[in-house]
Amino acid sequence: MTNIGEFNAGHGAEAIGLRNLKAVYWNLEAPVLYEEALRRNEAKLARGGALVATTGSHTGRSPKDKFVVRDANTENEVWWENNGAITPDQFDTLLQDFIAHAEGKELFAQDLYGGADPAHRVRARVFGELAWHSLFIRNLLIRPDRSDLAGYVPDLTIIDLPSFQADPARHGCRSKTVIAMDLTRKIVLVGGSAYAGEMKKSVFTYLNYVLPGAGVMPMHCSANAALDADGGSAIFFGLSGTGKTTLSNDSSRMLLGDDEHGWSSEGIFNFEGGCYAKTIRLSRNAEPEIYATTERFGTVMENVVIDPLSRVPDFDDASLTENTRCAYPLDFIANASATGRAGHPKNIVMLTCDAFGVMPPIAKLTGAEAMYHFISGYTAKVAGTERGLTGPEATFSTCFGAPFMPRHPSVYGNLLRELIAKHDVDCWLVNTGWTGGGVGTGRRMPIRVTRRLLGAALDGSLAHADFRRDPYFGFAVPTSVPGVEPHILQPVKTWANAALFAETATRLVTMFKDNFKRFEAHVDADVRAAEPTQAIAA
């Protein structure tokens, strides 16, 4: 095999210190990466053409194994309560051990962009030892035109070696798995994990660090835009499992992206060039656009079980993990934006999966309330998704993405609030979780109800509805929406036991209050006043 893209070979690997490599394969495209992944037994071919790989013991991210170099530049900039720290010397040792481990290996290199807006993009060079990882990151980031590669010089370099085993005593980490970031030298080292999502989230973390200084709001969100110029764009914040990929993928609107975006003075823009959708229990009827990508050449599927003879995927099989995924280029979605850019949003939607079943299906938020719920980042885990979890458990992931936030949440919260006020954005909190009771007694919020309410929010009609004040959470809830059963808008009326509802709602309110105590000193009085009230008679 030849060094494709050899014009980069003279100044790429050596610039970061890699040496004595058997080969570096530059900017290979899907057909050759397929051949290499299959030849090396890294992956299998599914019926329909997708490449299927497994990630071993790491079937998700390892946030506790993620570290940032604590130096003079980051000391007062990084939120150390949320980010693990290693010393510059420990990182130097780790980097030299990565370089030594790579000697004699064949590496795959991709030169890519993070950010559809040229004014705010990062040039990310990714070295890796797995061909399927190289295809994954090529799918997920933005692929430059071939003509742009000759003069390409990276801003950020990632070295991804799943076969590397870290030494906690030597490297200052926690286990044999490590994701280490030197934000000053702009180097990321990923070792001991074959979960490909670590690479893309490292780019996101870097952008979350550098963009606020340029007045750009980085966001863990999906986004879409109206097909007509006056319809405006919309942002969907949400943690995994809340529906941000599903709900933003609306055939009546243009999809910008499903996971990471920036908001600048010019509007919003996707950080990525692809989507990373969950596939567990994926249905052709419920999500036809996403399902279709699993039957296309170029898609990478992670930990999806396929029949050994027919090679047909079984999306209901969670024997490897609940976190089965597919990674595909954005243009695999018919209604995807060609530019990844849109104007300022008219609506912001914060998605929560309330497994306690006490939050309304939609609520309208003031700017202060939006900042409160953005910094809170509430959703709930459900029994079965994690080992040892037997009932619903509240999760508060600040900014709807705490593992990727190197700066203090107030930095992002204040920037978001300023943008909301400047552009007069309507803000909504949407519960995609349970109604009529919690997990085990209630039912999942009907998707038709969520879509109807979102449609009314995005077309502007819901903003003019009549609203009531929720007695527990304090925000405004519409009293009626055409096509939606009135009782579902008042959660207590969906429960058989009103006293149990009150007890459960009060418990969740207390969780909100307890979680927000650590942020109170960093926000204005009106944001503190936006927290849920102590329960009163509903």
Coordinates of C-alpha atoms in Angstrom, one line a residue:
M1 CA 0.0 0.0 0.0
T2 CA 1.3 3.5 -0.8
N3 CA 1.4 6.6 1.2
I4 CA -1.6 8.4 -0.3
G5 CA -1.3 12.1 0.2
E6 CA 2.5 11.9 0.5
F7 CA 2.7 15.7 0.2
N8 CA 2.0 15.8 3.9
A9 CA 4.3 13.0 4.9
G10 CA 7.4 15.3 5.1
H11 CA 6.0 17.7 7.7
G12 CA 3.2 15.9 9.5
A13 CA 4.3 13.0 11.7
E14 CA 7.7 14.4 12.5
A15 CA 6.2 17.8 13.5
I16 CA 4.5 16.1 16.5
G17 CA 7.5 13.9 17.3
L18 CA 6.4 10.6 15.8
R19 CA 9.3 8.7 14.5
N20 CA 10.4 5.4 13.0
L21 CA 6.9 4.6 11.7
K22 CA 6.4 1.8 9.3
A23 CA 4.1 4.0 7.3
V24 CA 1.6 6.9 7.5
Y25 CA -1.4 6.7 5.3
W26 CA -2.7 10.2 4.6
N27 CA -6.3 11.2 4.2
L28 CA -7.6 7.9 2.9
E29 CA -11.2 7.9 1.8
A30 CA -13.9 5.3 2.6
P31 CA -13.2 2.7 0.0
V32 CA -9.5 2.2 0.9
L33 CA -10.3 2.5 4.7
Y34 CA -12.9 -0.3 4.2
E35 CA -10.3 -2.5 2.5
E36 CA -7.8 -1.9 5.3
A37 CA -10.3 -2.4 8.1
L38 CA -11.5 -5.6 6.6
R39 CA -8.0 -6.9 5.7
R40 CA -6.8 -6.2 9.3
N41 CA -9.9 -7.9 10.8
E42 CA -10.9 -4.7 12.6
A43 CA -14.5 -4.8 11.4
K44 CA -17.1 -6.7 9.4
L45 CA -19.4 -5.8 6.5
A46 CA -23.1 -5.6 7.2
R47 CA -25.8 -6.2 4.6
G48 CA -26.4 -2.9 2.9
G49 CA -22.8 -1.8 3.0
A50 CA -22.1 -0.4 6.5
L51 CA -18.9 -1.2 8.3
V52 CA -19.4 -2.8 11.7
A53 CA -16.8 -2.6 14.5
T54 CA -16.8 -3.5 18.2
T55 CA -15.0 -1.5 20.8
G56 CA -14.2 -4.1 23.4
S57 CA -14.6 -3.3 27.1
H58 CA -15.1 0.5 26.4
T59 CA -18.6 0.9 24.9
G60 CA -18.9 4.5 25.8
R61 CA -16.8 7.5 26.9
S62 CA -14.5 7.3 29.9
P63 CA -15.0 10.8 31.5
K64 CA -13.1 9.8 34.7
D65 CA -10.1 9.0 32.6
K66 CA -10.0 12.4 31.0
F67 CA -7.3 14.9 32.1
V68 CA -6.2 18.5 31.3
V69 CA -2.7 19.8 31.7
R70 CA -2.6 22.3 34.6
D71 CA -0.1 24.9 33.6
A72 CA 0.2 28.7 33.8
N73 CA -2.2 29.2 30.9
T74 CA -4.9 26.9 32.2
E75 CA -4.6 27.4 36.0
N76 CA -7.2 30.2 36.2
E77 CA -9.2 29.3 33.1
V78 CA -10.2 25.7 33.6
W79 CA -13.0 24.6 35.9
W80 CA -10.9 22.2 37.9
E81 CA -13.9 20.9 40.0
N82 CA -15.1 19.3 36.8
N83 CA -11.8 18.5 35.0
G84 CA -9.0 16.1 36.1
A85 CA -5.6 17.6 36.2
I86 CA -2.1 16.3 35.3
T87 CA 1.2 18.2 35.4
P88 CA 3.1 19.3 32.3
D89 CA 5.8 16.8 33.2
Q90 CA 3.3 13.9 33.4
F91 CA 2.0 14.9 30.0
D92 CA 5.5 15.0 28.6
T93 CA 6.2 11.5 29.9
L94 CA 2.9 10.3 28.5
L95 CA 3.6 11.9 25.1
Q96 CA 7.1 10.4 24.9
D97 CA 5.6 7.0 25.8
F98 CA 3.0 7.4 23.1
I99 CA 5.7 8.2 20.6
A100 CA 7.7 5.1 21.6
H101 CA 4.6 2.9 21.5
A102 CA 3.9 4.1 17.9
E103 CA 7.4 3.2 16.6
G104 CA 7.2 0.5 13.9
K105 CA 3.5 0.9 13.4
E106 CA 1.4 1.9 10.4
L107 CA -0.7 4.9 11.3
F108 CA -3.7 6.5 9.5
A109 CA -3.8 10.3 9.4
Q110 CA -6.7 12.6 8.6
D111 CA -6.6 16.3 8.1
L112 CA -10.0 17.7 9.0
Y113 CA -11.9 20.8 10.2
G114 CA -13.9 21.3 13.3
G115 CA -16.3 24.1 12.5
A116 CA -18.3 25.0 9.4
D117 CA -17.6 28.7 9.9
P118 CA -14.1 29.4 8.5
A119 CA -13.7 32.3 10.9
H120 CA -14.0 30.0 13.9
R121 CA -12.9 26.5 12.8
V122 CA -10.1 24.4 14.1
R123 CA -7.8 22.4 11.8
A124 CA -7.6 19.0 13.5
R125 CA -5.0 16.4 12.5
V126 CA -5.8 12.9 13.8
F127 CA -3.3 10.1 13.8
G128 CA -4.6 6.6 14.7
E129 CA -3.7 3.0 14.5
L130 CA -7.1 1.7 13.4
A131 CA -8.4 2.1 9.9
W132 CA -12.1 2.1 11.1
H133 CA -11.3 4.9 13.6
S134 CA -9.8 6.9 10.7
L135 CA -13.1 6.4 8.7
F136 CA -15.1 7.3 11.8
I137 CA -13.4 10.6 12.4
R138 CA -13.5 11.4 8.7
N139 CA -17.2 10.9 8.8
L140 CA -17.7 13.0 11.9
L141 CA -15.6 16.0 11.3
I142 CA -15.6 18.3 8.2
R143 CA -13.6 17.0 5.2
P144 CA -11.6 19.7 3.4
D145 CA -11.5 19.9 -0.3
R146 CA -8.4 18.1 -1.7
S147 CA -7.2 21.5 -2.9
D148 CA -7.0 22.7 0.7
L149 CA -4.7 19.9 1.9
A150 CA -1.4 21.0 0.4
G151 CA -1.0 24.0 2.7
Y152 CA -2.8 22.4 5.7
V153 CA -1.1 23.0 9.0
P154 CA -3.0 21.7 12.1
D155 CA -4.1 23.8 15.1
L156 CA -4.8 20.7 17.1
T157 CA -3.2 17.2 16.9
I158 CA -4.8 14.1 18.2
I159 CA -2.9 10.8 18.6
D160 CA -5.3 7.8 19.1
L161 CA -3.7 4.5 20.1
P162 CA -6.2 2.1 21.6
S163 CA -3.4 -0.5 22.2
F164 CA -1.5 1.9 24.5
Q165 CA -1.8 1.1 28.2
A166 CA -1.3 4.0 30.6
D167 CA 0.5 3.6 33.9
P168 CA -1.3 5.6 36.7
A169 CA 1.9 5.9 38.8
R170 CA 4.0 7.1 35.8
H171 CA 1.4 9.2 34.0
G172 CA -0.7 10.7 36.8
C173 CA -3.9 9.1 35.5
R174 CA -6.5 6.8 37.0
S175 CA -6.3 3.6 35.0
K176 CA -4.8 2.0 31.9
T177 CA -7.2 4.2 29.9
V178 CA -6.3 7.9 29.4
I179 CA -7.6 10.9 27.4
A180 CA -5.1 13.7 28.1
M181 CA -5.3 17.2 26.7
D182 CA -2.6 19.8 26.6
L183 CA -4.6 22.9 25.8
T184 CA -1.4 25.1 25.6
R185 CA 0.5 22.9 23.1
K186 CA -2.8 21.8 21.5
I187 CA -2.2 18.1 21.7
V188 CA -4.7 15.3 22.7
L189 CA -3.6 11.7 23.5
V190 CA -6.2 8.9 23.6
G191 CA -5.0 5.6 24.8
G192 CA -6.5 2.3 26.2
S193 CA -9.9 2.7 24.6
A194 CA -11.3 1.7 21.2
Y195 CA -14.4 3.8 21.7
A196 CA -14.2 6.2 18.7
G197 CA -16.3 8.9 20.3
E198 CA -13.4 10.0 22.4
M199 CA -11.8 11.6 19.4
K200 CA -14.7 13.7 18.3
K201 CA -15.4 14.8 21.9
S202 CA -11.8 15.9 22.3
V203 CA -12.3 18.3 19.4
F204 CA -15.5 19.5 21.0
T205 CA -13.7 20.0 24.4
Y206 CA -11.0 22.1 22.7
L207 CA -13.5 24.3 20.9
N208 CA -15.4 24.7 24.2
Y209 CA -12.1 26.1 25.7
V210 CA -11.1 28.5 22.9
L211 CA -14.4 29.8 21.4
P212 CA -15.8 31.8 24.4
G213 CA -12.8 34.1 24.3
A214 CA -13.9 35.0 20.7
G215 CA -17.4 35.7 21.8
V216 CA -18.7 32.4 20.3
M217 CA -21.0 30.2 22.3
P218 CA -20.1 26.4 21.9
M219 CA -23.1 24.2 22.5
H220 CA -23.8 20.5 23.0
C221 CA -26.9 20.5 20.9
S222 CA -28.6 19.6 17.6
A223 CA -29.9 22.2 15.3
N224 CA -32.2 22.7 12.3
A225 CA -33.6 25.5 10.3
A226 CA -36.8 26.3 8.5
L227 CA -36.8 25.8 4.7
D228 CA -37.9 29.3 4.1
A229 CA -35.5 32.2 4.8
D230 CA -37.8 33.8 7.4
G231 CA -38.5 30.7 9.5
G232 CA -35.4 30.9 11.6
S233 CA -33.2 28.2 13.1
A234 CA -33.7 26.2 16.3
I235 CA -31.3 24.7 18.8
F236 CA -32.0 21.5 20.8
F237 CA -30.0 21.0 23.9
G238 CA -30.1 17.6 25.5
L239 CA -28.1 14.8 27.1
S240 CA -27.9 11.3 25.6
G241 CA -31.3 9.7 25.3
T242 CA -33.4 12.8 25.5
G243 CA -34.2 12.9 21.7
K244 CA -32.0 15.7 20.3
T245 CA -31.0 13.6 17.3
T246 CA -34.5 12.3 16.6
L247 CA -36.4 15.6 17.1
S248 CA -34.0 17.8 15.1
N249 CA -34.2 15.3 12.2
D250 CA -37.5 16.7 10.8
S251 CA -38.2 16.3 7.1
S252 CA -40.0 19.6 7.1
R253 CA -36.9 21.5 8.2
M254 CA -33.2 21.6 7.2
L255 CA -30.8 19.7 9.5
L256 CA -27.7 21.5 10.5
G257 CA -26.3 18.8 12.8
D258 CA -27.1 16.4 15.6
D259 CA -24.6 17.1 18.4
E260 CA -22.2 20.1 18.4
H261 CA -22.7 23.7 17.3
G262 CA -21.4 27.3 17.8
W263 CA -23.3 30.5 18.0
S264 CA -21.4 33.6 16.8
S265 CA -22.3 37.1 15.8
E266 CA -23.2 35.8 12.3
G267 CA -25.5 32.9 13.5
I268 CA -25.1 29.3 14.3
F269 CA -22.8 26.7 12.7
N270 CA -22.2 23.0 13.0
F271 CA -18.8 21.9 14.4
E272 CA -19.1 18.6 12.6
G273 CA -19.6 17.1 9.1
G274 CA -21.5 14.0 10.2
C275 CA -23.9 12.5 12.7
Y276 CA -23.4 9.9 15.5
A277 CA -26.8 8.5 16.1
K278 CA -27.9 5.9 18.7
T279 CA -29.3 2.8 17.1
I280 CA -30.6 0.8 19.9
R281 CA -34.2 -0.2 19.0
L282 CA -33.9 1.8 15.8
S283 CA -37.0 1.5 13.7
R284 CA -37.4 2.0 9.9
N285 CA -40.9 3.4 10.6
A286 CA -40.1 5.7 13.5
E287 CA -36.8 7.1 12.2
P288 CA -36.6 6.3 8.5
E289 CA -33.8 8.9 7.7
I290 CA -31.4 7.5 10.3
Y291 CA -32.4 3.9 9.5
A292 CA -31.5 4.4 5.9
T293 CA -28.0 5.4 6.8
T294 CA -27.4 2.0 8.3
E295 CA -27.9 0.5 4.9
R296 CA -25.3 2.7 3.1
F297 CA -21.7 2.2 2.2
G298 CA -19.6 4.6 4.2
T299 CA -21.5 4.4 7.5
V300 CA -19.7 3.0 10.5
M301 CA -21.7 1.1 13.1
E302 CA -20.4 0.6 16.6
N303 CA -21.3 -2.5 18.7
V304 CA -24.3 -3.3 16.6
V305 CA -24.9 -7.1 16.6
I306 CA -25.2 -8.6 13.1
D307 CA -26.3 -12.0 12.1
P308 CA -23.2 -14.1 11.3
L309 CA -24.6 -15.5 8.1
S310 CA -27.0 -12.9 6.6
R311 CA -25.1 -9.9 8.2
V312 CA -28.4 -8.2 8.9
P313 CA -28.2 -5.9 11.9
D314 CA -30.3 -6.6 15.0
F315 CA -31.0 -3.1 16.4
D316 CA -32.9 -4.6 19.3
D317 CA -29.9 -6.6 20.6
A318 CA -28.3 -4.8 23.5
S319 CA -26.0 -7.7 24.5
L320 CA -22.8 -5.6 23.8
T321 CA -24.2 -2.3 25.1
E322 CA -27.3 -0.1 25.1
N323 CA -25.0 2.5 23.5
T324 CA -25.0 1.1 20.0
R325 CA -24.3 3.8 17.4
C326 CA -23.9 4.7 13.7
A327 CA -21.6 7.4 12.3
Y328 CA -22.3 8.8 8.9
P329 CA -21.5 11.9 6.8
L330 CA -24.1 14.6 7.2
D331 CA -25.0 14.4 3.5
F332 CA -26.4 11.0 4.0
I333 CA -29.5 12.8 5.3
A334 CA -31.5 14.2 2.4
N335 CA -32.6 17.4 4.1
A336 CA -29.2 18.2 5.6
S337 CA -27.7 21.7 5.1
A338 CA -24.9 21.8 2.5
T339 CA -23.1 24.6 4.5
G340 CA -23.7 23.6 8.1
R341 CA -24.6 27.3 8.8
A342 CA -27.8 29.2 9.5
G343 CA -29.0 32.5 10.9
H344 CA -29.6 33.3 14.6
P345 CA -32.1 30.9 16.2
K346 CA -35.7 32.0 16.9
N347 CA -36.2 29.1 19.4
I348 CA -34.1 27.2 21.9
V349 CA -35.4 23.9 23.1
M350 CA -34.0 22.2 26.2
L351 CA -34.8 18.5 26.3
T352 CA -35.1 16.5 29.5
C353 CA -36.1 12.9 29.9
D354 CA -38.0 13.1 33.3
A355 CA -38.2 9.5 34.5
F356 CA -40.2 10.7 37.6
G357 CA -43.1 11.7 35.3
V358 CA -43.9 15.1 37.0
M359 CA -42.6 17.7 34.5
P360 CA -45.0 19.0 31.8
P361 CA -44.5 18.1 28.2
I362 CA -43.5 21.7 27.4
A363 CA -42.9 24.9 29.3
K364 CA -41.9 28.4 28.1
L365 CA -38.9 29.9 29.9
T366 CA -37.8 33.4 30.5
G367 CA -34.1 34.3 30.0
A368 CA -33.3 33.8 33.6
E369 CA -35.2 30.5 33.7
A370 CA -33.4 29.4 30.6
M371 CA -30.0 30.1 32.2
Y372 CA -31.1 28.3 35.3
H373 CA -32.1 25.1 33.5
F374 CA -29.2 25.3 31.1
I375 CA -26.7 25.4 34.0
S376 CA -28.7 22.7 35.8
G377 CA -28.8 20.3 32.8
Y378 CA -31.4 18.0 34.2
T379 CA -32.4 14.6 32.9
A380 CA -32.9 11.2 34.6
K381 CA -31.3 7.8 34.1
V382 CA -33.5 4.8 34.0
A383 CA -32.9 1.3 35.5
G384 CA -31.1 -1.0 33.1
T385 CA -28.9 1.7 31.5
E386 CA -26.2 1.4 34.2
R387 CA -25.1 -1.5 36.3
G388 CA -26.7 -1.4 39.8
L389 CA -29.3 1.1 38.8
T390 CA -32.7 -0.1 40.1
G391 CA -34.9 3.0 39.7
P392 CA -34.9 6.4 38.1
E393 CA -32.0 8.6 39.1
A394 CA -31.8 12.3 38.6
T395 CA -28.8 13.5 36.6
F396 CA -27.6 17.1 36.5
S397 CA -25.0 17.6 33.7
T398 CA -24.4 21.3 33.6
C399 CA -24.7 23.0 30.2
F400 CA -26.2 19.7 29.0
G401 CA -22.6 18.5 28.6
A402 CA -20.5 18.7 31.7
P403 CA -17.8 16.2 30.6
F404 CA -16.9 18.5 27.7
M405 CA -16.9 21.8 29.5
P406 CA -13.4 22.9 30.5
R407 CA -14.5 26.4 31.6
H408 CA -16.9 27.2 34.5
P409 CA -20.6 26.8 33.6
S410 CA -21.2 30.5 34.3
V411 CA -19.0 31.4 31.3
Y412 CA -21.3 29.5 29.0
G413 CA -24.5 30.4 30.8
N414 CA -23.8 34.1 30.7
L415 CA -22.8 34.0 27.1
L416 CA -26.0 32.1 26.2
R417 CA -28.2 34.5 28.2
E418 CA -26.6 37.5 26.4
L419 CA -27.3 35.9 23.0
I420 CA -30.9 35.1 24.0
A421 CA -31.6 38.6 25.0
K422 CA -29.8 40.2 22.0
H423 CA -31.7 38.1 19.5
D424 CA -35.1 37.9 21.3
V425 CA -35.1 34.1 21.3
D426 CA -38.1 32.0 22.6
C427 CA -36.9 29.3 25.0
W428 CA -38.7 26.1 25.8
L429 CA -38.2 23.2 28.2
V430 CA -39.5 19.9 26.7
N431 CA -40.0 16.7 28.7
T432 CA -39.5 13.6 26.5
G433 CA -39.7 11.3 29.5
W434 CA -42.6 9.9 31.4
T435 CA -46.2 11.0 32.0
G436 CA -49.0 9.5 34.2
G437 CA -46.4 8.3 36.7
G438 CA -42.7 7.5 36.7
V439 CA -40.9 4.6 35.2
G440 CA -42.8 1.4 35.8
T441 CA -46.2 3.0 36.3
G442 CA -46.5 5.8 33.8
R443 CA -45.9 5.7 30.0
R444 CA -43.3 7.4 27.8
M445 CA -44.4 10.8 26.5
P446 CA -46.1 10.1 23.1
I447 CA -43.8 11.2 20.3
R448 CA -46.7 12.6 18.4
V449 CA -47.4 14.9 21.4
T450 CA -43.8 16.1 21.5
R451 CA -43.7 16.7 17.8
R452 CA -47.0 18.6 17.8
L453 CA -45.9 20.8 20.7
L454 CA -42.5 21.4 19.0
G455 CA -44.2 22.2 15.8
A456 CA -46.3 24.9 17.5
A457 CA -43.2 26.3 19.2
L458 CA -41.1 26.5 16.1
D459 CA -43.8 28.0 13.9
G460 CA -44.4 30.7 16.5
S461 CA -48.0 29.9 17.4
L462 CA -47.3 28.5 20.8
A463 CA -45.8 31.7 22.0
H464 CA -49.2 33.3 21.8
A465 CA -51.1 30.6 23.7
D466 CA -52.6 31.1 27.2
F467 CA -50.3 29.9 29.9
R468 CA -50.6 28.9 33.6
R469 CA -47.8 29.0 36.2
D470 CA -46.6 25.6 37.2
P471 CA -46.9 25.3 41.0
Y472 CA -43.7 23.3 41.5
F473 CA -41.3 24.5 38.9
G474 CA -42.6 28.0 38.4
F475 CA -42.3 28.2 34.6
A476 CA -45.2 28.9 32.2
V477 CA -47.1 26.0 30.8
P478 CA -49.7 26.3 27.9
T479 CA -53.2 25.6 29.0
S480 CA -54.3 24.2 25.6
V481 CA -52.7 23.4 22.3
P482 CA -54.7 22.2 19.2
G483 CA -54.3 18.5 18.7
V484 CA -53.0 17.8 22.2
E485 CA -55.2 16.3 24.9
P486 CA -55.6 19.1 27.6
H487 CA -55.0 16.8 30.6
I488 CA -51.5 15.8 29.4
L489 CA -50.4 19.5 29.8
Q490 CA -51.2 19.2 33.5
P491 CA -49.1 16.3 34.8
V492 CA -51.0 15.9 38.0
K493 CA -54.2 15.1 36.0
T494 CA -52.4 12.1 34.3
W495 CA -51.6 10.5 37.7
A496 CA -54.1 8.2 39.5
N497 CA -52.7 9.3 42.9
A498 CA -52.5 13.1 43.3
A499 CA -50.8 12.8 46.7
L500 CA -48.0 10.6 45.3
F501 CA -47.6 13.1 42.5
A502 CA -47.1 15.9 45.0
E503 CA -44.6 13.9 46.9
T504 CA -42.6 13.0 43.8
A505 CA -42.7 16.5 42.4
T506 CA -41.5 17.9 45.7
R507 CA -38.6 15.4 45.8
L508 CA -37.5 16.5 42.4
V509 CA -37.7 20.2 43.3
T510 CA -35.4 19.5 46.2
M511 CA -32.9 17.8 43.9
F512 CA -32.9 20.8 41.7
K513 CA -32.3 23.1 44.7
D514 CA -29.5 20.9 46.2
N515 CA -27.7 20.7 42.8
F516 CA -27.8 24.4 42.1
K517 CA -26.2 25.4 45.5
R518 CA -22.8 25.1 44.0
F519 CA -23.6 27.6 41.2
E520 CA -25.5 30.3 43.3
A521 CA -22.5 32.5 43.9
H522 CA -21.8 32.7 40.1
V523 CA -25.2 33.8 38.8
D524 CA -27.4 36.9 39.2
A525 CA -30.2 37.2 41.7
D526 CA -32.9 36.8 39.0
V527 CA -31.4 33.4 38.0
R528 CA -31.3 32.3 41.6
A529 CA -35.0 33.3 41.8
A530 CA -35.8 31.2 38.8
E531 CA -35.2 27.9 40.7
P532 CA -38.3 25.7 41.3
T533 CA -40.4 26.8 44.2
Q534 CA -41.2 24.7 47.3
A535 CA -44.3 22.7 46.4
I536 CA -47.7 24.2 47.0
A537 CA -51.0 22.6 46.5
A538 CA -51.4 21.8 42.8

